[in-house]
């Protein structure tokens, strides 16, 4: 099942952060995200990038939220 396909109907800004080494939901699923999505695949991270690369995830979230607020 491609999880990213489920996001197609959502009419909201999308930020997708995936771990390149995710062995539960492979990172190639991120390639099926809607075109409007901002997608980041983090090298060296697995299924829990928010725990494995918290600084990078926080930077991505802060940038995304700043753009969403301004837009």
mmCIF file of C-alpha atoms in Angstrom:
data_model
loop_
_atom_site.group_PDB
_atom_site.id
_atom_site.type_symbol
_atom_site.label_atom_id
_atom_site.label_comp_id
_atom_site.label_asym_id
_atom_site.label_seq_id
_atom_site.Cartn_x
_atom_site.Cartn_y
_atom_site.Cartn_z
ATOM 1 C CA UNK A 1 0.000 0.000 0.000
ATOM 2 C CA UNK A 2 1.298 3.399 -0.940
ATOM 3 C CA UNK A 3 0.514 5.604 2.054
ATOM 4 C CA UNK A 4 1.318 8.795 0.159
ATOM 5 C CA UNK A 5 -1.620 8.203 -2.226
ATOM 6 C CA UNK A 6 -4.017 8.703 0.677
ATOM 7 C CA UNK A 7 -2.904 12.340 0.920
ATOM 8 C CA UNK A 8 -4.124 13.260 -2.556
ATOM 9 C CA UNK A 9 -7.590 14.339 -1.437
ATOM 10 C CA UNK A 10 -6.389 16.571 1.392
ATOM 11 C CA UNK A 11 -6.713 20.229 0.441
ATOM 12 C CA UNK A 12 -4.065 21.420 2.881
ATOM 13 C CA UNK A 13 -0.354 22.213 2.709
ATOM 14 C CA UNK A 14 1.652 19.001 3.025
ATOM 15 C CA UNK A 15 5.063 18.384 4.527
ATOM 16 C CA UNK A 16 6.313 14.825 4.216
ATOM 17 C CA UNK A 17 9.451 13.812 6.099
ATOM 18 C CA UNK A 18 10.645 10.282 5.525
ATOM 19 C CA UNK A 19 13.660 8.336 6.685
ATOM 20 C CA UNK A 20 15.743 7.001 3.818
ATOM 21 C CA UNK A 21 16.476 3.828 5.795
ATOM 22 C CA UNK A 22 12.830 3.186 6.813
ATOM 23 C CA UNK A 23 12.374 -0.598 6.690
ATOM 24 C CA UNK A 24 8.672 -0.473 7.637
ATOM 25 C CA UNK A 25 7.443 2.005 5.001
ATOM 26 C CA UNK A 26 10.183 2.271 2.358
ATOM 27 C CA UNK A 27 11.240 5.782 1.414
ATOM 28 C CA UNK A 28 10.365 5.233 -2.246
ATOM 29 C CA UNK A 29 6.729 5.694 -1.158
ATOM 30 C CA UNK A 30 7.556 9.398 -0.750
ATOM 31 C CA UNK A 31 7.908 9.604 -4.530
ATOM 32 C CA UNK A 32 4.170 9.024 -4.816
ATOM 33 C CA UNK A 33 3.236 12.077 -2.783
ATOM 34 C CA UNK A 34 1.014 14.722 -4.381
ATOM 35 C CA UNK A 35 2.962 17.249 -6.470
ATOM 36 C CA UNK A 36 2.054 20.076 -4.105
ATOM 37 C CA UNK A 37 3.695 18.289 -1.164
ATOM 38 C CA UNK A 38 7.040 19.405 0.198
ATOM 39 C CA UNK A 39 8.927 16.117 0.520
ATOM 40 C CA UNK A 40 12.162 15.499 2.408
ATOM 41 C CA UNK A 41 13.848 12.104 2.638
ATOM 42 C CA UNK A 42 16.432 12.201 5.401
ATOM 43 C CA UNK A 43 19.638 10.280 4.800
ATOM 44 C CA UNK A 44 20.602 7.956 7.619
ATOM 45 C CA UNK A 45 17.192 8.106 9.304
ATOM 46 C CA UNK A 46 14.838 5.152 9.606
ATOM 47 C CA UNK A 47 11.177 4.882 10.547
ATOM 48 C CA UNK A 48 11.387 7.574 13.257
ATOM 49 C CA UNK A 49 13.186 10.545 11.727
ATOM 50 C CA UNK A 50 11.675 12.845 14.369
ATOM 51 C CA UNK A 51 13.695 10.895 16.958
ATOM 52 C CA UNK A 52 16.725 10.008 14.826
ATOM 53 C CA UNK A 53 17.306 13.472 13.344
ATOM 54 C CA UNK A 54 15.335 15.840 15.602
ATOM 55 C CA UNK A 55 17.321 18.951 14.731
ATOM 56 C CA UNK A 56 16.827 18.493 11.010
ATOM 57 C CA UNK A 57 13.141 17.651 11.438
ATOM 58 C CA UNK A 58 12.604 20.707 13.633
ATOM 59 C CA UNK A 59 14.274 22.959 11.040
ATOM 60 C CA UNK A 60 12.058 21.525 8.303
ATOM 61 C CA UNK A 61 8.942 21.999 10.439
ATOM 62 C CA UNK A 62 9.852 25.563 11.370
ATOM 63 C CA UNK A 63 10.461 26.500 7.725
ATOM 64 C CA UNK A 64 7.288 24.830 6.550
ATOM 65 C CA UNK A 65 5.152 26.471 9.222
ATOM 66 C CA UNK A 66 6.676 29.884 8.493
ATOM 67 C CA UNK A 67 5.761 29.524 4.819
ATOM 68 C CA UNK A 68 2.272 28.259 5.644
ATOM 69 C CA UNK A 69 1.663 31.160 7.998
ATOM 70 C CA UNK A 70 2.891 33.711 5.419
ATOM 71 C CA UNK A 71 0.951 32.127 2.562
#
